[in-house]
JSON list of C-alpha atoms in Angstrom, two decimals:
[
{"chain": "Q", "resi": 17, "resn": "MET", "atom": "CA", "xyz": [105.30, 81.56, 27.39]},
{"chain": "Q", "resi": 18, "resn": "LYS", "atom": "CA", "xyz": [108.20, 83.92, 29.59]},
{"chain": "Q", "resi": 19, "resn": "LYS", "atom": "CA", "xyz": [106.60, 86.83, 30.13]},
{"chain": "Q", "resi": 20, "resn": "VAL", "atom": "CA", "xyz": [108.57, 90.08, 31.64]},
{"chain": "Q", "resi": 21, "resn": "LEU", "atom": "CA", "xyz": [107.23, 93.26, 32.97]},
{"chain": "Q", "resi": 22, "resn": "VAL", "atom": "CA", "xyz": [109.27, 96.21, 31.51]},
{"chain": "Q", "resi": 23, "resn": "LEU", "atom": "CA", "xyz": [108.34, 99.54, 33.62]},
{"chain": "Q", "resi": 24, "resn": "GLU", "atom": "CA", "xyz": [109.71, 102.61, 32.12]},
{"chain": "Q", "resi": 25, "resn": "ASP", "atom": "CA", "xyz": [108.50, 106.01, 31.27]},
{"chain": "Q", "resi": 26, "resn": "GLU", "atom": "CA", "xyz": [110.86, 106.97, 28.84]},
{"chain": "Q", "resi": 27, "resn": "GLU", "atom": "CA", "xyz": [109.08, 104.92, 25.36]},
{"chain": "Q", "resi": 28, "resn": "ASN", "atom": "CA", "xyz": [111.94, 105.07, 23.43]},
{"chain": "Q", "resi": 29, "resn": "ILE", "atom": "CA", "xyz": [114.18, 103.66, 26.19]},
{"chain": "Q", "resi": 30, "resn": "ARG", "atom": "CA", "xyz": [111.25, 101.04, 26.86]},
{"chain": "Q", "resi": 31, "resn": "SER", "atom": "CA", "xyz": [111.00, 100.18, 23.50]},
{"chain": "Q", "resi": 32, "resn": "PHE", "atom": "CA", "xyz": [114.92, 99.00, 23.33]},
{"chain": "Q", "resi": 33, "resn": "VAL", "atom": "CA", "xyz": [114.13, 96.91, 25.99]},
{"chain": "Q", "resi": 34, "resn": "VAL", "atom": "CA", "xyz": [111.09, 95.42, 24.81]},
{"chain": "Q", "resi": 35, "resn": "ILE", "atom": "CA", "xyz": [112.73, 94.62, 21.07]},
{"chain": "Q", "resi": 36, "resn": "ASN", "atom": "CA", "xyz": [115.43, 93.09, 22.71]},
{"chain": "Q", "resi": 37, "resn": "LEU", "atom": "CA", "xyz": [113.50, 91.17, 24.84]},
{"chain": "Q", "resi": 38, "resn": "LYS", "atom": "CA", "xyz": [111.01, 89.64, 22.40]},
{"chain": "Q", "resi": 39, "resn": "ARG", "atom": "CA", "xyz": [113.78, 88.63, 20.39]},
{"chain": "Q", "resi": 40, "resn": "ALA", "atom": "CA", "xyz": [115.35, 86.66, 22.81]},
{"chain": "Q", "resi": 41, "resn": "GLY", "atom": "CA", "xyz": [112.23, 84.80, 23.40]},
{"chain": "Q", "resi": 42, "resn": "TYR", "atom": "CA", "xyz": [110.38, 86.83, 25.95]},
{"chain": "Q", "resi": 43, "resn": "GLN", "atom": "CA", "xyz": [106.90, 88.16, 26.05]},
{"chain": "Q", "resi": 44, "resn": "THR", "atom": "CA", "xyz": [107.25, 91.75, 27.57]},
{"chain": "Q", "resi": 45, "resn": "ILE", "atom": "CA", "xyz": [104.61, 93.19, 29.42]},
{"chain": "Q", "resi": 46, "resn": "GLU", "atom": "CA", "xyz": [105.23, 97.13, 29.55]},
{"chain": "Q", "resi": 47, "resn": "SER", "atom": "CA", "xyz": [103.93, 100.10, 31.47]},
{"chain": "Q", "resi": 48, "resn": "GLY", "atom": "CA", "xyz": [105.26, 103.72, 32.07]},
{"chain": "Q", "resi": 49, "resn": "THR", "atom": "CA", "xyz": [103.71, 104.75, 35.68]},
{"chain": "Q", "resi": 50, "resn": "GLY", "atom": "CA", "xyz": [104.28, 102.91, 38.67]},
{"chain": "Q", "resi": 51, "resn": "GLU", "atom": "CA", "xyz": [100.24, 101.93, 39.30]},
{"chain": "Q", "resi": 52, "resn": "ASP", "atom": "CA", "xyz": [99.84, 100.92, 35.59]},
{"chain": "Q", "resi": 53, "resn": "ALA", "atom": "CA", "xyz": [103.21, 98.25, 36.87]},
{"chain": "Q", "resi": 54, "resn": "LEU", "atom": "CA", "xyz": [101.12, 97.01, 39.86]},
{"chain": "Q", "resi": 55, "resn": "ALA", "atom": "CA", "xyz": [97.64, 96.67, 37.90]},
{"chain": "Q", "resi": 56, "resn": "ALA", "atom": "CA", "xyz": [99.71, 94.74, 35.36]},
{"chain": "Q", "resi": 57, "resn": "LEU", "atom": "CA", "xyz": [101.08, 92.49, 37.62]},
{"chain": "Q", "resi": 58, "resn": "LYS", "atom": "CA", "xyz": [97.50, 91.61, 39.20]},
{"chain": "Q", "resi": 59, "resn": "GLU", "atom": "CA", "xyz": [95.89, 90.98, 35.57]},
{"chain": "Q", "resi": 60, "resn": "ASN", "atom": "CA", "xyz": [99.24, 88.91, 34.73]},
{"chain": "Q", "resi": 61, "resn": "PRO", "atom": "CA", "xyz": [100.23, 86.92, 37.96]},
{"chain": "Q", "resi": 62, "resn": "ASP", "atom": "CA", "xyz": [102.44, 84.53, 35.48]},
{"chain": "Q", "resi": 63, "resn": "VAL", "atom": "CA", "xyz": [104.99, 87.19, 35.12]},
{"chain": "Q", "resi": 64, "resn": "LYS", "atom": "CA", "xyz": [108.45, 85.44, 36.44]},
{"chain": "Q", "resi": 65, "resn": "VAL", "atom": "CA", "xyz": [110.78, 88.83, 35.95]},
{"chain": "Q", "resi": 66, "resn": "ALA", "atom": "CA", "xyz": [110.43, 92.73, 36.47]},
{"chain": "Q", "resi": 67, "resn": "LEU", "atom": "CA", "xyz": [112.39, 95.43, 35.08]},
{"chain": "Q", "resi": 68, "resn": "LEU", "atom": "CA", "xyz": [111.89, 99.03, 37.00]},
{"chain": "Q", "resi": 69, "resn": "ASP", "atom": "CA", "xyz": [113.16, 102.16, 36.44]},
{"chain": "Q", "resi": 70, "resn": "ILE", "atom": "CA", "xyz": [113.93, 103.84, 39.63]},
{"chain": "Q", "resi": 71, "resn": "MET", "atom": "CA", "xyz": [113.58, 107.46, 38.07]},
{"chain": "Q", "resi": 72, "resn": "LEU", "atom": "CA", "xyz": [109.58, 107.85, 37.39]},
{"chain": "Q", "resi": 73, "resn": "PRO", "atom": "CA", "xyz": [106.78, 110.22, 37.63]},
{"chain": "Q", "resi": 74, "resn": "GLY", "atom": "CA", "xyz": [104.90, 109.68, 40.98]},
{"chain": "Q", "resi": 75, "resn": "MET", "atom": "CA", "xyz": [105.56, 106.60, 42.67]},
{"chain": "Q", "resi": 76, "resn": "ASP", "atom": "CA", "xyz": [109.41, 105.86, 41.98]},
{"chain": "Q", "resi": 77, "resn": "GLY", "atom": "CA", "xyz": [111.06, 102.50, 41.33]},
{"chain": "Q", "resi": 78, "resn": "PHE", "atom": "CA", "xyz": [112.04, 101.91, 44.77]},
{"chain": "Q", "resi": 79, "resn": "GLU", "atom": "CA", "xyz": [108.38, 101.78, 46.10]},
{"chain": "Q", "resi": 80, "resn": "VAL", "atom": "CA", "xyz": [106.79, 99.55, 42.93]},
{"chain": "Q", "resi": 81, "resn": "CYS", "atom": "CA", "xyz": [109.80, 97.32, 44.55]},
{"chain": "Q", "resi": 82, "resn": "ARG", "atom": "CA", "xyz": [109.06, 97.39, 47.79]},
{"chain": "Q", "resi": 83, "resn": "ARG", "atom": "CA", "xyz": [104.91, 96.63, 46.88]},
{"chain": "Q", "resi": 84, "resn": "ILE", "atom": "CA", "xyz": [105.87, 94.12, 44.62]},
{"chain": "Q", "resi": 85, "resn": "ARG", "atom": "CA", "xyz": [107.82, 92.33, 47.70]},
{"chain": "Q", "resi": 86, "resn": "ALA", "atom": "CA", "xyz": [104.26, 92.71, 50.12]},
{"chain": "Q", "resi": 87, "resn": "MET", "atom": "CA", "xyz": [102.67, 90.92, 46.76]},
{"chain": "Q", "resi": 88, "resn": "ASP", "atom": "CA", "xyz": [104.75, 88.21, 45.92]},
{"chain": "Q", "resi": 89, "resn": "ASN", "atom": "CA", "xyz": [108.14, 87.67, 46.91]},
{"chain": "Q", "resi": 90, "resn": "LYS", "atom": "CA", "xyz": [109.06, 84.73, 44.15]},
{"chain": "Q", "resi": 91, "resn": "ILE", "atom": "CA", "xyz": [109.46, 87.40, 41.22]},
{"chain": "Q", "resi": 92, "resn": "GLY", "atom": "CA", "xyz": [112.83, 88.74, 40.11]},
{"chain": "Q", "resi": 93, "resn": "ILE", "atom": "CA", "xyz": [113.15, 92.19, 39.85]},
{"chain": "Q", "resi": 94, "resn": "ILE", "atom": "CA", "xyz": [116.13, 93.77, 38.02]},
{"chain": "Q", "resi": 95, "resn": "MET", "atom": "CA", "xyz": [116.32, 97.89, 38.86]},
{"chain": "Q", "resi": 96, "resn": "LEU", "atom": "CA", "xyz": [117.20, 100.15, 35.76]},
{"chain": "Q", "resi": 97, "resn": "THR", "atom": "CA", "xyz": [118.74, 103.13, 36.79]},
{"chain": "Q", "resi": 98, "resn": "ALA", "atom": "CA", "xyz": [120.88, 106.18, 35.10]},
{"chain": "Q", "resi": 99, "resn": "ARG", "atom": "CA", "xyz": [122.61, 106.69, 38.19]},
{"chain": "Q", "resi": 100, "resn": "THR", "atom": "CA", "xyz": [125.64, 105.53, 39.20]},
{"chain": "Q", "resi": 101, "resn": "GLN", "atom": "CA", "xyz": [125.67, 106.62, 43.12]},
{"chain": "Q", "resi": 102, "resn": "GLU", "atom": "CA", "xyz": [126.62, 103.61, 45.24]},
{"chain": "Q", "resi": 103, "resn": "MET", "atom": "CA", "xyz": [123.59, 104.21, 47.10]},
{"chain": "Q", "resi": 104, "resn": "ASP", "atom": "CA", "xyz": [121.01, 104.12, 44.78]},
{"chain": "Q", "resi": 105, "resn": "LYS", "atom": "CA", "xyz": [122.27, 99.86, 43.56]},
{"chain": "Q", "resi": 106, "resn": "VAL", "atom": "CA", "xyz": [122.31, 99.78, 47.88]},
{"chain": "Q", "resi": 107, "resn": "THR", "atom": "CA", "xyz": [118.82, 101.13, 48.26]},
{"chain": "Q", "resi": 108, "resn": "GLY", "atom": "CA", "xyz": [117.22, 98.82, 45.67]},
{"chain": "Q", "resi": 109, "resn": "LEU", "atom": "CA", "xyz": [118.88, 96.05, 46.61]},
{"chain": "Q", "resi": 110, "resn": "MET", "atom": "CA", "xyz": [117.37, 96.34, 50.18]},
{"chain": "Q", "resi": 111, "resn": "THR", "atom": "CA", "xyz": [114.03, 97.05, 48.73]},
{"chain": "Q", "resi": 112, "resn": "GLY", "atom": "CA", "xyz": [114.03, 93.52, 47.30]},
{"chain": "Q", "resi": 113, "resn": "ALA", "atom": "CA", "xyz": [115.58, 93.37, 43.98]},
{"chain": "Q", "resi": 114, "resn": "ASP", "atom": "CA", "xyz": [117.67, 90.96, 43.12]},
{"chain": "Q", "resi": 115, "resn": "ASP", "atom": "CA", "xyz": [120.17, 92.91, 40.92]},
{"chain": "Q", "resi": 116, "resn": "TYR", "atom": "CA", "xyz": [120.60, 96.27, 38.88]},
{"chain": "Q", "resi": 117, "resn": "VAL", "atom": "CA", "xyz": [121.59, 97.32, 35.45]},
{"chain": "Q", "resi": 118, "resn": "THR", "atom": "CA", "xyz": [122.84, 100.98, 35.02]},
{"chain": "Q", "resi": 119, "resn": "LYS", "atom": "CA", "xyz": [122.48, 102.86, 31.95]},
{"chain": "Q", "resi": 120, "resn": "PRO", "atom": "CA", "xyz": [123.03, 102.73, 29.01]},
{"chain": "Q", "resi": 121, "resn": "PHE", "atom": "CA", "xyz": [123.24, 99.01, 28.90]},
{"chain": "Q", "resi": 122, "resn": "SER", "atom": "CA", "xyz": [124.13, 96.57, 25.69]},
{"chain": "Q", "resi": 123, "resn": "PRO", "atom": "CA", "xyz": [121.39, 94.22, 24.86]},
{"chain": "Q", "resi": 124, "resn": "ALA", "atom": "CA", "xyz": [123.70, 91.27, 25.75]},
{"chain": "Q", "resi": 125, "resn": "GLU", "atom": "CA", "xyz": [124.05, 92.60, 29.21]},
{"chain": "Q", "resi": 126, "resn": "LEU", "atom": "CA", "xyz": [120.24, 93.19, 29.45]},
{"chain": "Q", "resi": 127, "resn": "THR", "atom": "CA", "xyz": [119.23, 89.95, 28.48]},
{"chain": "Q", "resi": 128, "resn": "ALA", "atom": "CA", "xyz": [122.17, 88.14, 30.03]},
{"chain": "Q", "resi": 129, "resn": "ARG", "atom": "CA", "xyz": [120.57, 89.19, 33.12]},
{"chain": "Q", "resi": 130, "resn": "VAL", "atom": "CA", "xyz": [117.38, 88.41, 32.54]},
{"chain": "Q", "resi": 131, "resn": "ASP", "atom": "CA", "xyz": [117.79, 84.97, 31.41]},
{"chain": "Q", "resi": 132, "resn": "ALA", "atom": "CA", "xyz": [120.09, 84.32, 34.68]},
{"chain": "Q", "resi": 133, "resn": "LEU", "atom": "CA", "xyz": [116.96, 85.84, 36.92]},
{"chain": "Q", "resi": 134, "resn": "PHE", "atom": "CA", "xyz": [114.66, 84.04, 34.95]},
{"chain": "Q", "resi": 135, "resn": "ARG", "atom": "CA", "xyz": [116.32, 80.41, 35.61]},
{"chain": "Q", "resi": 136, "resn": "ARG", "atom": "CA", "xyz": [116.16, 80.91, 39.36]},
{"chain": "Q", "resi": 137, "resn": "THR", "atom": "CA", "xyz": [112.66, 82.20, 39.17]},
{"chain": "Q", "resi": 138, "resn": "GLY", "atom": "CA", "xyz": [111.52, 78.93, 37.38]},
{"chain": "Q", "resi": 139, "resn": "GLY", "atom": "CA", "xyz": [112.88, 76.65, 39.71]},
{"chain": "Q", "resi": 140, "resn": "ASP", "atom": "CA", "xyz": [115.39, 74.83, 37.70]},
{"chain": "Q", "resi": 141, "resn": "GLU", "atom": "CA", "xyz": [117.22, 73.35, 40.17]},
{"chain": "Q", "resi": 142, "resn": "GLY", "atom": "CA", "xyz": [118.98, 69.99, 37.87]},
{"chain": "Q", "resi": 143, "resn": "GLY", "atom": "CA", "xyz": [118.18, 66.71, 38.85]},
{"chain": "Q", "resi": 144, "resn": "THR", "atom": "CA", "xyz": [120.28, 65.93, 41.67]},
{"chain": "Q", "resi": 145, "resn": "SER", "atom": "CA", "xyz": [118.76, 68.38, 44.71]},
{"chain": "Q", "resi": 146, "resn": "PRO", "atom": "CA", "xyz": [116.39, 66.36, 47.50]},
{"chain": "Q", "resi": 147, "resn": "ASP", "atom": "CA", "xyz": [113.22, 67.84, 48.29]},
{"chain": "Q", "resi": 148, "resn": "GLU", "atom": "CA", "xyz": [114.28, 68.94, 51.59]},
{"chain": "Q", "resi": 149, "resn": "ILE", "atom": "CA", "xyz": [117.31, 70.03, 52.89]},
{"chain": "Q", "resi": 150, "resn": "SER", "atom": "CA", "xyz": [117.19, 69.91, 57.08]},
{"chain": "Q", "resi": 151, "resn": "ASP", "atom": "CA", "xyz": [119.66, 71.74, 59.34]},
{"chain": "Q", "resi": 152, "resn": "PRO", "atom": "CA", "xyz": [117.63, 73.04, 62.39]},
{"chain": "Q", "resi": 153, "resn": "PRO", "atom": "CA", "xyz": [115.87, 75.32, 63.11]},
{"chain": "Q", "resi": 154, "resn": "PHE", "atom": "CA", "xyz": [115.45, 75.54, 59.52]},
{"chain": "Q", "resi": 155, "resn": "LEU", "atom": "CA", "xyz": [113.92, 73.36, 56.52]},
{"chain": "Q", "resi": 156, "resn": "LEU", "atom": "CA", "xyz": [114.37, 74.11, 53.17]},
{"chain": "Q", "resi": 157, "resn": "ASN", "atom": "CA", "xyz": [112.04, 72.90, 50.68]},
{"chain": "Q", "resi": 158, "resn": "THR", "atom": "CA", "xyz": [113.33, 73.02, 47.35]},
{"chain": "Q", "resi": 159, "resn": "ARG", "atom": "CA", "xyz": [110.28, 71.58, 44.96]},
{"chain": "Q", "resi": 160, "resn": "ASN", "atom": "CA", "xyz": [108.02, 74.64, 46.37]},
{"chain": "Q", "resi": 161, "resn": "ARG", "atom": "CA", "xyz": [111.13, 76.86, 46.80]},
{"chain": "Q", "resi": 162, "resn": "THR", "atom": "CA", "xyz": [110.33, 77.81, 50.31]},
{"chain": "Q", "resi": 163, "resn": "LEU", "atom": "CA", "xyz": [112.21, 78.06, 53.74]},
{"chain": "Q", "resi": 164, "resn": "GLU", "atom": "CA", "xyz": [110.64, 77.37, 57.19]},
{"chain": "Q", "resi": 165, "resn": "LYS", "atom": "CA", "xyz": [112.69, 78.62, 60.86]},
{"chain": "Q", "resi": 166, "resn": "ASP", "atom": "CA", "xyz": [110.92, 77.11, 63.86]},
{"chain": "Q", "resi": 167, "resn": "GLY", "atom": "CA", "xyz": [107.87, 76.09, 61.25]},
{"chain": "Q", "resi": 168, "resn": "ARG", "atom": "CA", "xyz": [107.43, 79.86, 60.40]},
{"chain": "Q", "resi": 169, "resn": "LEU", "atom": "CA", "xyz": [107.47, 80.93, 56.56]},
{"chain": "Q", "resi": 170, "resn": "VAL", "atom": "CA", "xyz": [110.46, 83.19, 55.94]},
{"chain": "Q", "resi": 171, "resn": "LYS", "atom": "CA", "xyz": [109.76, 84.98, 52.66]},
{"chain": "Q", "resi": 172, "resn": "LEU", "atom": "CA", "xyz": [112.81, 84.73, 50.12]},
{"chain": "Q", "resi": 173, "resn": "THR", "atom": "CA", "xyz": [113.42, 86.42, 47.18]},
{"chain": "Q", "resi": 174, "resn": "PRO", "atom": "CA", "xyz": [114.91, 84.78, 44.10]},
{"chain": "Q", "resi": 175, "resn": "ALA", "atom": "CA", "xyz": [118.82, 85.26, 44.95]},
{"chain": "Q", "resi": 176, "resn": "GLU", "atom": "CA", "xyz": [118.09, 85.18, 48.76]},
{"chain": "Q", "resi": 177, "resn": "TYR", "atom": "CA", "xyz": [116.64, 81.75, 48.52]},
{"chain": "Q", "resi": 178, "resn": "SER", "atom": "CA", "xyz": [119.42, 80.77, 45.70]},
{"chain": "Q", "resi": 179, "resn": "MET", "atom": "CA", "xyz": [122.23, 81.91, 48.60]},
{"chain": "Q", "resi": 180, "resn": "LEU", "atom": "CA", "xyz": [120.61, 79.93, 51.21]},
{"chain": "Q", "resi": 181, "resn": "LYS", "atom": "CA", "xyz": [120.61, 77.00, 49.17]},
{"chain": "Q", "resi": 182, "resn": "LEU", "atom": "CA", "xyz": [123.77, 77.22, 48.55]},
{"chain": "Q", "resi": 183, "resn": "PHE", "atom": "CA", "xyz": [125.16, 77.90, 51.90]},
{"chain": "Q", "resi": 184, "resn": "MET", "atom": "CA", "xyz": [122.86, 75.05, 53.04]},
{"chain": "Q", "resi": 185, "resn": "GLU", "atom": "CA", "xyz": [124.61, 72.68, 50.69]},
{"chain": "Q", "resi": 186, "resn": "ASN", "atom": "CA", "xyz": [127.80, 73.42, 52.19]},
{"chain": "Q", "resi": 187, "resn": "PRO", "atom": "CA", "xyz": [127.39, 73.33, 55.61]},
{"chain": "Q", "resi": 188, "resn": "GLY", "atom": "CA", "xyz": [130.50, 75.21, 56.99]},
{"chain": "Q", "resi": 189, "resn": "LYS", "atom": "CA", "xyz": [132.80, 75.17, 53.81]},
{"chain": "Q", "resi": 190, "resn": "ALA", "atom": "CA", "xyz": [134.25, 78.80, 53.35]},
{"chain": "Q", "resi": 191, "resn": "LEU", "atom": "CA", "xyz": [132.41, 80.07, 50.17]},
{"chain": "Q", "resi": 192, "resn": "SER", "atom": "CA", "xyz": [134.59, 83.20, 48.44]},
{"chain": "Q", "resi": 193, "resn": "ARG", "atom": "CA", "xyz": [132.64, 86.04, 47.50]},
{"chain": "Q", "resi": 194, "resn": "GLU", "atom": "CA", "xyz": [133.16, 85.04, 43.67]},
{"chain": "Q", "resi": 195, "resn": "GLU", "atom": "CA", "xyz": [131.86, 81.81, 43.99]},
{"chain": "Q", "resi": 196, "resn": "ILE", "atom": "CA", "xyz": [128.81, 82.48, 45.87]},
{"chain": "Q", "resi": 197, "resn": "LEU", "atom": "CA", "xyz": [128.15, 85.39, 42.62]},
{"chain": "Q", "resi": 198, "resn": "ASP", "atom": "CA", "xyz": [128.82, 82.58, 39.94]},
{"chain": "Q", "resi": 199, "resn": "LYS", "atom": "CA", "xyz": [126.39, 80.16, 41.72]},
{"chain": "Q", "resi": 200, "resn": "VAL", "atom": "CA", "xyz": [123.49, 82.41, 42.50]},
{"chain": "Q", "resi": 201, "resn": "TRP", "atom": "CA", "xyz": [124.21, 85.09, 39.18]},
{"chain": "Q", "resi": 202, "resn": "GLY", "atom": "CA", "xyz": [125.54, 83.13, 36.71]},
{"chain": "Q", "resi": 203, "resn": "LYS", "atom": "CA", "xyz": [128.96, 83.34, 35.28]},
{"chain": "Q", "resi": 204, "resn": "ASP", "atom": "CA", "xyz": [128.52, 85.59, 32.68]},
{"chain": "Q", "resi": 205, "resn": "TYR", "atom": "CA", "xyz": [127.49, 88.04, 35.00]},
{"chain": "Q", "resi": 206, "resn": "PHE", "atom": "CA", "xyz": [128.26, 91.48, 34.02]},
{"chain": "Q", "resi": 207, "resn": "GLY", "atom": "CA", "xyz": [127.78, 93.50, 38.09]},
{"chain": "Q", "resi": 208, "resn": "GLU", "atom": "CA", "xyz": [130.05, 93.76, 41.04]},
{"chain": "Q", "resi": 209, "resn": "LEU", "atom": "CA", "xyz": [130.75, 91.54, 43.81]},
{"chain": "Q", "resi": 210, "resn": "LYS", "atom": "CA", "xyz": [128.92, 94.25, 46.35]},
{"chain": "Q", "resi": 211, "resn": "ILE", "atom": "CA", "xyz": [125.78, 92.52, 45.32]},
{"chain": "Q", "resi": 212, "resn": "VAL", "atom": "CA", "xyz": [126.31, 89.97, 47.33]},
{"chain": "Q", "resi": 213, "resn": "ASP", "atom": "CA", "xyz": [127.56, 91.36, 50.52]},
{"chain": "Q", "resi": 214, "resn": "VAL", "atom": "CA", "xyz": [123.93, 93.50, 49.75]},
{"chain": "Q", "resi": 215, "resn": "ASN", "atom": "CA", "xyz": [121.72, 90.43, 49.54]},
{"chain": "Q", "resi": 216, "resn": "ILE", "atom": "CA", "xyz": [123.83, 88.91, 52.70]},
{"chain": "Q", "resi": 217, "resn": "ARG", "atom": "CA", "xyz": [122.83, 91.49, 54.81]},
{"chain": "Q", "resi": 218, "resn": "ARG", "atom": "CA", "xyz": [119.41, 91.41, 53.55]},
{"chain": "Q", "resi": 219, "resn": "LEU", "atom": "CA", "xyz": [118.99, 87.55, 54.19]},
{"chain": "Q", "resi": 220, "resn": "ARG", "atom": "CA", "xyz": [120.79, 88.40, 57.70]},
{"chain": "Q", "resi": 221, "resn": "ILE", "atom": "CA", "xyz": [117.91, 90.24, 58.51]},
{"chain": "Q", "resi": 222, "resn": "LYS", "atom": "CA", "xyz": [115.21, 87.83, 57.55]},
{"chain": "Q", "resi": 223, "resn": "ILE", "atom": "CA", "xyz": [116.55, 84.52, 59.20]},
{"chain": "Q", "resi": 224, "resn": "GLU", "atom": "CA", "xyz": [119.17, 85.99, 62.35]},
{"chain": "Q", "resi": 225, "resn": "ASP", "atom": "CA", "xyz": [117.97, 85.89, 65.69]},
{"chain": "Q", "resi": 226, "resn": "THR", "atom": "CA", "xyz": [120.19, 89.00, 66.15]},
{"chain": "Q", "resi": 227, "resn": "PRO", "atom": "CA", "xyz": [121.59, 90.34, 62.48]},
{"chain": "Q", "resi": 228, "resn": "GLN", "atom": "CA", "xyz": [124.17, 92.43, 63.66]},
{"chain": "Q", "resi": 229, "resn": "LYS", "atom": "CA", "xyz": [125.68, 89.07, 65.66]},
{"chain": "Q", "resi": 230, "resn": "PRO", "atom": "CA", "xyz": [124.89, 86.21, 62.62]},
{"chain": "Q", "resi": 231, "resn": "LYS", "atom": "CA", "xyz": [125.44, 82.46, 63.92]},
{"chain": "Q", "resi": 232, "resn": "PHE", "atom": "CA", "xyz": [124.16, 80.73, 60.44]},
{"chain": "Q", "resi": 233, "resn": "VAL", "atom": "CA", "xyz": [125.67, 83.11, 57.80]},
{"chain": "Q", "resi": 234, "resn": "ASN", "atom": "CA", "xyz": [129.57, 83.81, 59.51]},
{"chain": "Q", "resi": 235, "resn": "THR", "atom": "CA", "xyz": [131.39, 86.30, 57.51]},
{"chain": "Q", "resi": 236, "resn": "VAL", "atom": "CA", "xyz": [135.33, 84.47, 56.97]},
{"chain": "Q", "resi": 237, "resn": "TRP", "atom": "CA", "xyz": [137.02, 87.77, 56.52]},
{"chain": "Q", "resi": 238, "resn": "GLY", "atom": "CA", "xyz": [138.80, 89.06, 53.06]},
{"chain": "Q", "resi": 239, "resn": "TYR", "atom": "CA", "xyz": [137.35, 86.02, 51.84]},
{"chain": "Q", "resi": 240, "resn": "GLY", "atom": "CA", "xyz": [133.29, 85.81, 51.66]},
{"chain": "Q", "resi": 241, "resn": "TYR", "atom": "CA", "xyz": [131.00, 83.58, 54.09]},
{"chain": "Q", "resi": 242, "resn": "LYS", "atom": "CA", "xyz": [129.99, 80.21, 55.06]},
{"chain": "Q", "resi": 243, "resn": "TRP", "atom": "CA", "xyz": [126.97, 78.35, 56.67]},
{"chain": "Q", "resi": 244, "resn": "GLY", "atom": "CA", "xyz": [127.58, 77.70, 60.73]},
{"chain": "Q", "resi": 245, "resn": "SER", "atom": "CA", "xyz": [130.26, 78.26, 62.87]}
]
């Protein structure tokens, strides 16, 4: 069964989300507070995707996201927010979220986002990828979806893993932001190109020796990014 955690303190919104996810074939775990959500995740370790409202009483969605990432980097996280300010979107992504959806959203938009993220967290890589991609100092294991740098494990979120895999499969190739968005978030993605830039920033913090002077994920000005020089 495909399990999704829904953290939303407003019962009518939570019911709307749950009903539509159930119609799409998901089993939902409901929580109204951040504390309850973290406890529910410990009781349901097979949850693949979490939907987190940002505005919550007590512990907010940003803090829940940080704590989930400290527990398990393989869970896909989508932030739910009624805010439209750019900083809220960036903050959510920098705390470890893979995506965000701004309220009000349609059932089709929400399920499409969950479907795409669930596919990434489920390890559906197709039948043509090798088990490992080596590009020293990196070793990417596509079977268990892990990255090592100089033999040390680097924890990646689902979005970060998918982007890095795309780069390492295309060394030296300039990839446009639109191409990265299509490959990582899916062609039916409703969001903005900025999500690519924020995730690149987060990925650089994890893999670059000096994130401000990247050697591995390089910017192609006015176009996108490429792996290597």
